[in-house]
Coordinates of C-alpha atoms and ligand atoms in Angstrom, one line a residue:
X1 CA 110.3 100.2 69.2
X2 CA 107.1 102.2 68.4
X3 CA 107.3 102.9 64.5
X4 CA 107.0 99.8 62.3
X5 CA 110.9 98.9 61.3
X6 CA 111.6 100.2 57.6
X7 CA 115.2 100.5 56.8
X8 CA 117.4 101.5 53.7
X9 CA 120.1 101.1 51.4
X10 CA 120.5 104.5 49.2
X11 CA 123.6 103.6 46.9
X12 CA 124.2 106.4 44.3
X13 CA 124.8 104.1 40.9
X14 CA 128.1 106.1 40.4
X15 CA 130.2 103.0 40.0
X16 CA 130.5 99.4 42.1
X17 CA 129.5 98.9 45.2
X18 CA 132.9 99.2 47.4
X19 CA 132.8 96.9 50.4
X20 CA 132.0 99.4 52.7
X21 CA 128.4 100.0 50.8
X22 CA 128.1 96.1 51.2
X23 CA 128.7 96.5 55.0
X24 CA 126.2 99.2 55.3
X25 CA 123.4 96.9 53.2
X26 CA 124.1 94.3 55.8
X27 CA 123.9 96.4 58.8
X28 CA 120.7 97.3 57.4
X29 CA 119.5 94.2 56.6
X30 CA 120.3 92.3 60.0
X31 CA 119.0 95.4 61.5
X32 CA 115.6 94.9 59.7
X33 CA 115.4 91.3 59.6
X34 CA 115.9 90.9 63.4
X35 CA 113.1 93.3 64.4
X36 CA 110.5 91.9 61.3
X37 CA 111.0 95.0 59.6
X38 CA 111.6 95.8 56.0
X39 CA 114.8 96.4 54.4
X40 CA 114.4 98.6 51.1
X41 CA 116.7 100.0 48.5
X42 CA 116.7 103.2 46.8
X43 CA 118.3 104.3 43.6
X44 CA 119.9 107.6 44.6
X45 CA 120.6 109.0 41.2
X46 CA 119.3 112.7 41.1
X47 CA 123.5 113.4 40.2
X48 CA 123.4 112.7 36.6
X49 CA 126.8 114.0 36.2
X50 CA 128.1 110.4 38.1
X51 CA 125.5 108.6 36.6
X52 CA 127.3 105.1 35.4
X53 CA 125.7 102.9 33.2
X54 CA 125.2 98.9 34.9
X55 CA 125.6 100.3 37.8
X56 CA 122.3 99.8 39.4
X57 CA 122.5 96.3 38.3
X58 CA 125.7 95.5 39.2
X59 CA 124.4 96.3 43.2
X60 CA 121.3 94.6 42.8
X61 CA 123.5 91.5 41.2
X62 CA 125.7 91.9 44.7
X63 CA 123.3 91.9 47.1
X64 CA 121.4 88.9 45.3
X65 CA 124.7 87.0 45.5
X66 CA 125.6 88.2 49.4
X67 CA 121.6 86.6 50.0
X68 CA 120.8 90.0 51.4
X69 CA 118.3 91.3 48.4
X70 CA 116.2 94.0 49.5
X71 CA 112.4 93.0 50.4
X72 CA 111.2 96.4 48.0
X73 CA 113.6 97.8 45.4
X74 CA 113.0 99.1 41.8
X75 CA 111.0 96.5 39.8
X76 CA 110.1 94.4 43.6
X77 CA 107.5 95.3 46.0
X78 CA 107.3 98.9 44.9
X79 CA 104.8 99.8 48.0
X80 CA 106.4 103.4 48.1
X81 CA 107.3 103.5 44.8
X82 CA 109.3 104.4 42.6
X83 CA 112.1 103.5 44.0
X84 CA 114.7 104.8 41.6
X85 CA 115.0 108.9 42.5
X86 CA 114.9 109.9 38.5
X87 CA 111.6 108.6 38.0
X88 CA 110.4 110.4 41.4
X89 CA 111.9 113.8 39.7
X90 CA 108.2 115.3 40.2
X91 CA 107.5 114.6 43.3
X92 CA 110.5 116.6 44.8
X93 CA 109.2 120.3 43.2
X94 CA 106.5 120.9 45.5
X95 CA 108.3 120.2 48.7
X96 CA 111.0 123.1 47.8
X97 CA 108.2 125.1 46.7
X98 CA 106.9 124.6 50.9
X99 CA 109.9 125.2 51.8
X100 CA 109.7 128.6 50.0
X101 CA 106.4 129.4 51.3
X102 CA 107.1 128.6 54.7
X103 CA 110.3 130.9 55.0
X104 CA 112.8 127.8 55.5
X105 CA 114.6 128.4 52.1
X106 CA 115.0 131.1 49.3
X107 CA 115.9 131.4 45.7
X108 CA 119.7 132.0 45.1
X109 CA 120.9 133.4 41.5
X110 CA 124.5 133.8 41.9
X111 CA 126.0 132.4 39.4
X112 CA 129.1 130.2 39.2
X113 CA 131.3 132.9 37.9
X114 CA 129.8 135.0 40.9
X115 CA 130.9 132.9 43.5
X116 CA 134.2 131.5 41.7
X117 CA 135.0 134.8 42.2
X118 CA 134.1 135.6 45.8
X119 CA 136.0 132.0 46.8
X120 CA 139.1 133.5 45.4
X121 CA 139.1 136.8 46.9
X122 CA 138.4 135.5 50.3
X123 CA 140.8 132.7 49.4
X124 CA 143.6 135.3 49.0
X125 CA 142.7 136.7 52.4
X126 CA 143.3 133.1 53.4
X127 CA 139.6 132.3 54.0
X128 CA 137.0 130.2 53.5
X129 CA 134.2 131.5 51.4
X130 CA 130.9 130.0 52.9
X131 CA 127.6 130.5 51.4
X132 CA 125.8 130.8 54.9
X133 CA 124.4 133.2 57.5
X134 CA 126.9 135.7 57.7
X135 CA 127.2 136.9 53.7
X136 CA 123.4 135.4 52.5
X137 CA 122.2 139.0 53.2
X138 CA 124.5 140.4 50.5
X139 CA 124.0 137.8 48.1
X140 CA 122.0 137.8 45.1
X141 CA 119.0 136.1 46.0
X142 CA 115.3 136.3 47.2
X143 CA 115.7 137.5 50.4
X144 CA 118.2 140.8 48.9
X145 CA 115.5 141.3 46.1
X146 CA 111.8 141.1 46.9
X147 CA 109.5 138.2 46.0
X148 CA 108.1 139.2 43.0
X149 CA 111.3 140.5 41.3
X150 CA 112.3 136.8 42.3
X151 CA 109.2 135.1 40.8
X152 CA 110.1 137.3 37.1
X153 CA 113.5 136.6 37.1
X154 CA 112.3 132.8 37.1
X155 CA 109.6 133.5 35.0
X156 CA 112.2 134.7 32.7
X157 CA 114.1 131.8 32.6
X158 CA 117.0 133.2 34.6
X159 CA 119.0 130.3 36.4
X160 CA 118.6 129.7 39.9
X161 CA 118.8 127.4 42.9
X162 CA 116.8 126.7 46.1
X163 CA 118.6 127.2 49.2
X164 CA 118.0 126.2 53.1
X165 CA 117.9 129.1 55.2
X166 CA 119.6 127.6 58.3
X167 CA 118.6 128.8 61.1
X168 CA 121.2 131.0 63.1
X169 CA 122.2 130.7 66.4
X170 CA 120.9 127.1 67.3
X171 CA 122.1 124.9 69.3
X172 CA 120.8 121.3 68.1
X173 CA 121.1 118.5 70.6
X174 CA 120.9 114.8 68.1
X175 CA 120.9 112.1 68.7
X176 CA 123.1 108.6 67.3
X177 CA 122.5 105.2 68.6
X178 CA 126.3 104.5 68.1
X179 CA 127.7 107.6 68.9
X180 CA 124.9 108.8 71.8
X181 CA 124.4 112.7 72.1
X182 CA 126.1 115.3 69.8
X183 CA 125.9 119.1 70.4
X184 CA 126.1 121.0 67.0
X185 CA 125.8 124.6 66.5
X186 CA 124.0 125.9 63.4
X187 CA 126.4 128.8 62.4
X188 CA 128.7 126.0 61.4
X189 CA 126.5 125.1 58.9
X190 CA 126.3 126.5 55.2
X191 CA 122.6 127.0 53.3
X192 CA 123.0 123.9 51.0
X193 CA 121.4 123.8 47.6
X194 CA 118.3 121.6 48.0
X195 CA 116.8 122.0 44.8
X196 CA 118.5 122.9 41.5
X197 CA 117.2 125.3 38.3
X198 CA 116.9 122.1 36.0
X199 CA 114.3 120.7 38.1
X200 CA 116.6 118.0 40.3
X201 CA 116.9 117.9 43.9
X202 CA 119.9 117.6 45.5
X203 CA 121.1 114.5 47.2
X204 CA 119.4 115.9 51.0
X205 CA 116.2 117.4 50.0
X206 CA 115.6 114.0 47.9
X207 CA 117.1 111.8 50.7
X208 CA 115.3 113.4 53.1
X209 CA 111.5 113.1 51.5
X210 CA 112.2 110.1 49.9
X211 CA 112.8 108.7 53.7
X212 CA 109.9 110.4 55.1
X213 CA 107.3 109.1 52.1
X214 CA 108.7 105.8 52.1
X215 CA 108.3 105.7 56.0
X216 CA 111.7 105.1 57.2
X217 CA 112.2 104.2 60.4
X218 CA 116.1 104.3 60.6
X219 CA 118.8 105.9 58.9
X220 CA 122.0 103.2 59.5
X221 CA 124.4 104.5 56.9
X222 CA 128.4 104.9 56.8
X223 CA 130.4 107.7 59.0
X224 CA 131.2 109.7 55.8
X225 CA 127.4 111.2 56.2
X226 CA 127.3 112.4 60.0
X227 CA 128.4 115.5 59.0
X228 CA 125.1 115.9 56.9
X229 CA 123.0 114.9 59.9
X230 CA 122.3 118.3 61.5
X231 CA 120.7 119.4 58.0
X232 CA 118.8 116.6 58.3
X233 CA 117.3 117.0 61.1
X234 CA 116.2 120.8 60.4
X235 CA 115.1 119.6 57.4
X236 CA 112.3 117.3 59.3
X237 CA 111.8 120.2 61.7
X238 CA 111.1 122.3 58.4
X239 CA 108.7 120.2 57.4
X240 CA 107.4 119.3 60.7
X241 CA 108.1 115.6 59.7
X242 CA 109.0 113.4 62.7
X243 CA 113.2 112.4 62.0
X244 CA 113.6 108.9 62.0
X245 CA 116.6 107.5 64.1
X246 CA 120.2 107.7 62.9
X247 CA 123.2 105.7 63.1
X248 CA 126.2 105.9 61.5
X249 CA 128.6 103.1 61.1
X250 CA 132.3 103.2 62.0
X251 CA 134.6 103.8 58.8
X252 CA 136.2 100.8 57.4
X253 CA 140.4 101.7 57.2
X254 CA 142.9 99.9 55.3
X255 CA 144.8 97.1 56.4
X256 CA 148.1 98.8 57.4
X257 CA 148.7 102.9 57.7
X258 CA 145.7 105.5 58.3
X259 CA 143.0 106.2 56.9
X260 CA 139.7 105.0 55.0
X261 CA 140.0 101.8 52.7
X262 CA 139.9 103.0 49.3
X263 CA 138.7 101.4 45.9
X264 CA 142.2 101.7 44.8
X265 CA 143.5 99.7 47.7
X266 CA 142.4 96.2 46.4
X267 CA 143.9 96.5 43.2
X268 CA 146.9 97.7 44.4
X269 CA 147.2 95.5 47.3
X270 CA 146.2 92.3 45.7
X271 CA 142.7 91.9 47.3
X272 CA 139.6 92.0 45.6
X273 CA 137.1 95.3 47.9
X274 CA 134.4 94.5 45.8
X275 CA 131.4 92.0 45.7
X276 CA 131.4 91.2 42.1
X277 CA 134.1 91.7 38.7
X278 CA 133.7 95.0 37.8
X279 CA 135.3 95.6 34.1
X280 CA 136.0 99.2 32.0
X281 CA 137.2 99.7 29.4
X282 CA 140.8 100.8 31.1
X283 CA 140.4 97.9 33.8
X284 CA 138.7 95.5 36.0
X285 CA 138.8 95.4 39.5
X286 CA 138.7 92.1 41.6
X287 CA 135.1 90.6 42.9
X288 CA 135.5 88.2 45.5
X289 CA 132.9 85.9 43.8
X290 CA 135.0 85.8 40.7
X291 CA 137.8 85.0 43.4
X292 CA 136.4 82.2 44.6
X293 CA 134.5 83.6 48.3
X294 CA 131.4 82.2 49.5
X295 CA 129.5 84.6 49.5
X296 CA 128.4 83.3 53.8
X297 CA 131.7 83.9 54.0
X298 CA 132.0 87.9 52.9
X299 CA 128.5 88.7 55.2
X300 CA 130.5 87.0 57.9
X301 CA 133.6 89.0 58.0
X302 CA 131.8 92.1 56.7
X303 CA 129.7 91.8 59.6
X304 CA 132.6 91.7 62.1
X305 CA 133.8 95.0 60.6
X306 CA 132.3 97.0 63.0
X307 CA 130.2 94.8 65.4
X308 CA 130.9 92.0 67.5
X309 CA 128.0 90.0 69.8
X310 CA 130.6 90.4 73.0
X311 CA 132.0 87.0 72.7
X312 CA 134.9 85.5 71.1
X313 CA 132.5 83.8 68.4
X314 CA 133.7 84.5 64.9
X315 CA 131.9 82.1 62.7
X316 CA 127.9 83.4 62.4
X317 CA 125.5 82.3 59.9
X318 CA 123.7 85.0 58.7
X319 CA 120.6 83.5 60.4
X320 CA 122.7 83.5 63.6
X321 CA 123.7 87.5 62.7
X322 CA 120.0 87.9 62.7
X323 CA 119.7 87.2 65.5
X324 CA 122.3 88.6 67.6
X325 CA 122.8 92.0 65.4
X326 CA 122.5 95.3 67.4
X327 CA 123.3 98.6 66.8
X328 CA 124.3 98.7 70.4
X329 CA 127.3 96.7 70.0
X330 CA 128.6 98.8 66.7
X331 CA 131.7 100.7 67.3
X332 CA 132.7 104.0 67.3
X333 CA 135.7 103.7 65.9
X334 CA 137.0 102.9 62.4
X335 CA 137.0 98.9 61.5
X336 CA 140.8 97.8 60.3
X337 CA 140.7 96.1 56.7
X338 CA 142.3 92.3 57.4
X339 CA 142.7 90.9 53.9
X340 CA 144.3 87.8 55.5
X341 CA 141.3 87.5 57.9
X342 CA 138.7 87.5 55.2
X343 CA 140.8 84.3 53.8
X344 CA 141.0 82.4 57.2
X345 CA 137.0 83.0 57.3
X346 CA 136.7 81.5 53.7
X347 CA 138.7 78.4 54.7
X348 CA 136.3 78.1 57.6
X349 CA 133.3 77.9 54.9
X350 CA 134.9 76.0 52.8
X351 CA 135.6 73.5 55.6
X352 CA 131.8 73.2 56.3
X353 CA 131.0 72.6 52.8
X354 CA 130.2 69.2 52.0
X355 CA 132.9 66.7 50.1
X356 CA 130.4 66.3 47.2
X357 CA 129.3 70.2 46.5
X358 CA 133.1 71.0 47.1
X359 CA 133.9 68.2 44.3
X360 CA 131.4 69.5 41.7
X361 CA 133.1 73.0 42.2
X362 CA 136.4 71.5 41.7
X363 CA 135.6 69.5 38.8
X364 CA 135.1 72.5 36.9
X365 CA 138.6 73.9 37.9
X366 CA 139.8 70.4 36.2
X367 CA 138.0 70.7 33.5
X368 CA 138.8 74.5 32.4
X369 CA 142.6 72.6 32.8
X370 CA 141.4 70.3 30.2
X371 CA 141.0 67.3 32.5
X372 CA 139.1 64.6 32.3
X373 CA 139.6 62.0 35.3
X374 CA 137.8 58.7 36.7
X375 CA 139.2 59.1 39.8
X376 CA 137.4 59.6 42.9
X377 CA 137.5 63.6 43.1
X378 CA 135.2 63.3 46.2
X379 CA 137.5 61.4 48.1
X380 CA 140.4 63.4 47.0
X381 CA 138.8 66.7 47.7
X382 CA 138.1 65.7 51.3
X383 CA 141.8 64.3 51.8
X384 CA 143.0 68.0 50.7
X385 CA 140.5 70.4 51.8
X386 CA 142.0 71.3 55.4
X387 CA 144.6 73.2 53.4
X388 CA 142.5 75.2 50.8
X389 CA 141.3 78.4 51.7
X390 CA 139.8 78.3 47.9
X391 CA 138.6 75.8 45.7
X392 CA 141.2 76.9 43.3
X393 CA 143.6 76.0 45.7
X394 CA 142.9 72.3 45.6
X395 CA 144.4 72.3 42.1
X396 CA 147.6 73.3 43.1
X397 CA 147.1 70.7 46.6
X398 CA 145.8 67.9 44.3
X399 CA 147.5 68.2 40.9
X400 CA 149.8 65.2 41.2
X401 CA 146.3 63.2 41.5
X402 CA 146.0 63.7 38.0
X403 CA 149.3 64.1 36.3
X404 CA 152.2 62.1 37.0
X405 CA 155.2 64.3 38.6
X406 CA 157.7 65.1 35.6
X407 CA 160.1 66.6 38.3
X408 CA 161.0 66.3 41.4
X409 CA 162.3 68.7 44.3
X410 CA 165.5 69.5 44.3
X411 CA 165.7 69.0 48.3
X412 CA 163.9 66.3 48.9
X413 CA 166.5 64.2 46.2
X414 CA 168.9 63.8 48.4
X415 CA 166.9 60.9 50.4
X416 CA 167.3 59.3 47.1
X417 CA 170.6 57.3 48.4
X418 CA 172.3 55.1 46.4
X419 CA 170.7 51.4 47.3
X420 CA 167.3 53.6 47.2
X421 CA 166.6 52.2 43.4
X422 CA 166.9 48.3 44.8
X423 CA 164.5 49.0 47.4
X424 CA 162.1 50.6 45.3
X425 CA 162.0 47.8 42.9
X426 CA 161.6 45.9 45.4
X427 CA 158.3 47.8 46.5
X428 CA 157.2 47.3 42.8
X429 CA 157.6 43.8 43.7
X430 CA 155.4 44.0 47.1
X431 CA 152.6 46.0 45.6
X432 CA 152.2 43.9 42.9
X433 CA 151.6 41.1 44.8
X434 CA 148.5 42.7 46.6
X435 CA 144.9 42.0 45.6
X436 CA 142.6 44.0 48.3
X437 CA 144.4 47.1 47.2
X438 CA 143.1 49.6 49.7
X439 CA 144.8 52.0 51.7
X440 CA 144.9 50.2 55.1
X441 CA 145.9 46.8 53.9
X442 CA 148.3 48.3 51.2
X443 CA 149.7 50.0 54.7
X444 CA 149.9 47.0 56.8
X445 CA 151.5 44.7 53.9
X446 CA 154.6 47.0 53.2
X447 CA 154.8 48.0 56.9
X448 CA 155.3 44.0 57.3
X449 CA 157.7 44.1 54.5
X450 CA 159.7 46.5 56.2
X451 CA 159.4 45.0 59.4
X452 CA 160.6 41.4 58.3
X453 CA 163.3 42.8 56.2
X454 CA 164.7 45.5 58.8
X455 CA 164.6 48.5 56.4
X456 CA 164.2 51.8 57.8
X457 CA 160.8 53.2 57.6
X458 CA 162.1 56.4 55.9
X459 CA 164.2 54.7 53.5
X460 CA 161.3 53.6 51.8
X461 CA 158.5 56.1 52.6
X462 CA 160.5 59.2 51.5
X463 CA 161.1 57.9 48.1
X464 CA 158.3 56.1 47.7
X465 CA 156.5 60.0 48.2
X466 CA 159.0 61.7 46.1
X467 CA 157.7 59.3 43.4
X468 CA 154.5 59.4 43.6
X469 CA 153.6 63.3 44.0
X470 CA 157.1 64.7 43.2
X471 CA 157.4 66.5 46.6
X472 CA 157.3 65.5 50.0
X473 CA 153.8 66.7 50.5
X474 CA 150.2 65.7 50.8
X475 CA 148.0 63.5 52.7
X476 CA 148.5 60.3 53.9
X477 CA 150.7 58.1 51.7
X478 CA 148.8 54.9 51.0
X479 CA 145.5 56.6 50.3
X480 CA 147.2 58.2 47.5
X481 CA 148.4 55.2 46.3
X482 CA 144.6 53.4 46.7
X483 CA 143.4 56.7 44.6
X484 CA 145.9 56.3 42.1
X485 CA 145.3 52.8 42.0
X486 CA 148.3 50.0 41.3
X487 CA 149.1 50.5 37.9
X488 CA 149.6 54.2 38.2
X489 CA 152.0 53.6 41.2
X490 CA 154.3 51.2 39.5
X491 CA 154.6 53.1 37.0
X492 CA 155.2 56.1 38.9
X493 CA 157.8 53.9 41.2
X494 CA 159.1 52.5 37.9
X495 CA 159.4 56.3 36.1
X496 CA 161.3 57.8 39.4
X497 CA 163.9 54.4 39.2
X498 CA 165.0 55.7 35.5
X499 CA 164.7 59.3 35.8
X500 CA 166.6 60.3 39.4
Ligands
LIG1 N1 123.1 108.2 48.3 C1 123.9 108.3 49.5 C2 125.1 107.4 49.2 O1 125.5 107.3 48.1 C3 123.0 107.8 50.6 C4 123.5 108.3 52.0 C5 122.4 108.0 53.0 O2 122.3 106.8 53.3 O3 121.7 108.9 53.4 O4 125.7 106.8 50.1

């Protein structure tokens, strides 16, 4: 690679980031982390019509959370600063004025009404009104009127627009690195508004200087902005700026049907498509860090949406995805939403966290319940884990740990049989007489019990369960009852004898 590696992430703060923003920040960072490069983010805000307010924050708060914070943002490194388009408003003046000068764009003072009205008259005649090529000659604009009736009409405050004058009959040959060669011809194209009357630029002229001043190397951004590409590219040839290289990453589509995941789709399927909480006034939308993902967890799955380093491997660290990541092995086609997937990945982090962290998290859950315990949440956390996907779930694994069963399944009653109420008075009667009150010798003195008496292992066990947690699940029986400790079993024992 010749040009130092200087990538971006170019959110518009128009709400929060969807998941498939998140994906593109990634791509971007792997992509600039694995060749030493820099991975920046830019505030693209020049539509202050979508502007919403904590947006900005709430994407810098995600990425800081996901551990992929850009190396230069707003307030960070600001080497090509700003970084944040509305505080760049100046800068982007003089490059439309260029553009002027040099013939590659033209003033345009039709107004709204103007062309409301032409859209609806070609409309009837069931077609497509385009601002482009074929009707710019009959327009009301600098290249109908000549250049200094233009420059009065600004001078006198009349409103206007700057417009690319795209060039006709081109064929332009780009270039993707995930897609390869596209042929596009420039009649297709319409003169976009680059720079507006009220002194904004538009989303391309700004994207495109911003990228060229602040030396961008790569353009890796989602599939929804391919079809701005070839106005890119003329725009650099405009300028006679060198084009950095594009990619553009596969869609990301919802988990069953067609089409593009949405920001609706979470909250109506039950699954959070965004990093962090985001709250209205009308509603709040699931974050997966207020629904208990790691946040390795997310990059790892969001990582497979679209890329894959050719083996079966699933489970990457993001060091790991530093390593292997390349835009070589992105996909053409759209990425398939698996909300169940993202789960099986955050049971695989949650199985490599250790017992202790895991029991710190988990203590708060029992505490916002209001409980206060002396037993040994460590042990118990590591005895249940293999089942959570979530921390929270080890409430509903573990809850029996903490408060005695006041009912008991319905189905698993019926091993209650009628001389089941001797036996287990006579278990009180074993237990008790046990001092080294550990799991394995609790085991082998009932087992013996058993054994010498002839009673049925299941006679005993299932009951003894049923008891002790209510239901006939959880992990091994006598290291709930070491957990629990003797007392608490008796009574248990003793409380299922009177109640069933
Ligand atoms: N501001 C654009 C967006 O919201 C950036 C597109 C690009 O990366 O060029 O996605």
């Amino acid at each position: 690679m010749s040009k130092p590696v200087r990538v971006r992430f170019a959110p518009s703060p128009t709400g929060p980031l969807h998941i498939g923003g998140v994906r593109t920040a990634l791509f971007n960072y792997l992509f600039a982390k694995k060749h030493n490069g820099v991975f920046y983010l830019r505030v693209e805000d020049t539509d202050q019509t979508r502007f919403v307010p904590g947006a900005e924050a709430y994407i810098m708060e995600a990425l800081d959370w996901l551990g992929i914070a850009p190396d230069e943002t707003v307030g960070k490194n600001e080497k090509f600063g700003p970084y944040r388009q509305s505080d760049r408003k100046e800068i982007y003046k003089q490059y439309a004025d260029e553009l002027i000068a040099s013939g590659w764009a033209y003033y345009a003072f039709d107004s709204a009404e103007k062309l409301d009205e032409l859209r609806k008259t070609a409309e009837a005649k069931g077609q497509t009104f385009i601002y482009n090529h074929s009707v710019r000659d009959t327009l009301d604009n600098s290249l109908t009127v000549s250049r200094e009736e233009a420059a009065q009409r600004i001078a006198n405050g009349e409103a206007y627009v700057v417009r690319f004058k795209t060039p006709v009959n081109e064929t332009l040959y780009l270039h993707d690195i995930i897609r390869g060669d596209i042929k596009f011809e420039t009649n297709l194209l319409d003169d976009k508004v680059l720079f507006k009357g009220d002194g904004m630029p538009t989303y391309h002229l700004a994207n495109i200087v911003d990228d060229h001043l602040m030396k961008t190397s790569h353009v890796i951004r989602g599939e929804e902005w391919l079809p701005s590409m070839p106005l890119h590219v003329l725009l650099y040839k405009a300028f006679g700026w060198e084009a950095p290289e594009f990619a553009h990453l596969p869609l990301i589509l919802k988990p069953i049907g067609n089409g593009k995941l949405s920001k609706r789709d979470g909250d109506k399927m039950g699954f959070p498509v965004f990093p962090l909480e985001w709250k209205t006034e009308e509603s709040t939308s699931m974050g997966y860090r207020e629904n208990g993902f790691f946040p390795e967890a997310v990059v790892n799955f969001l990582a497979l949406l679209g890329w894959n380093d050719g083996t079966e491997q699933e489970i990457f660290s993001l060091e790991e995805l530093v390593q292997k990541f390349d835009l070589a092995r992105v996909n053409k086609s759209g990425a398939k939403f698996d909300p169940e997937k993202n789960k099986w990945f955050n049971h695989q982090y949650l199985q490599k966290q250790s017992d202790t962290s895991l029991a710190t998290a988990f203590e708060k859950v029992l505490a916002d319940k209001g409980i206060s315990t002396t037993l040994d949440v460590t042990r118990i956390v590591s005895l249940n884990k293999e089942r959570a996907n979530f921390v929270n779930d080890l409430w509903d694994l573990t809850d029996y740990f903490f408060v005695a069963p006041t009912n008991y399944d319905e189905k698993a009653l019926k091993n209650w049989k009628e001389d089941t109420s001797g036996l287990m008075q006579q278990l009180i009667a074993v237990l008790e007489g046990i001092s080294d009150f550990t799991s394995s010798n609790i085991e082998t003195v009932v087992k013996e019990w058993l054994t010498v008496n002839e009673i049925g292992m299941g006679k005993v066990m299932q009951p003894f369960r049923l008891s002790l947690v209510g239901k006939m699940m959880g992990p091994h029986l006598f290291d709930i009852v070491e957990i629990i400790g003797k007392q608490e079993t008796i009574q248990r024992i003793q409380k299922a004898i009177n109640t069933i």
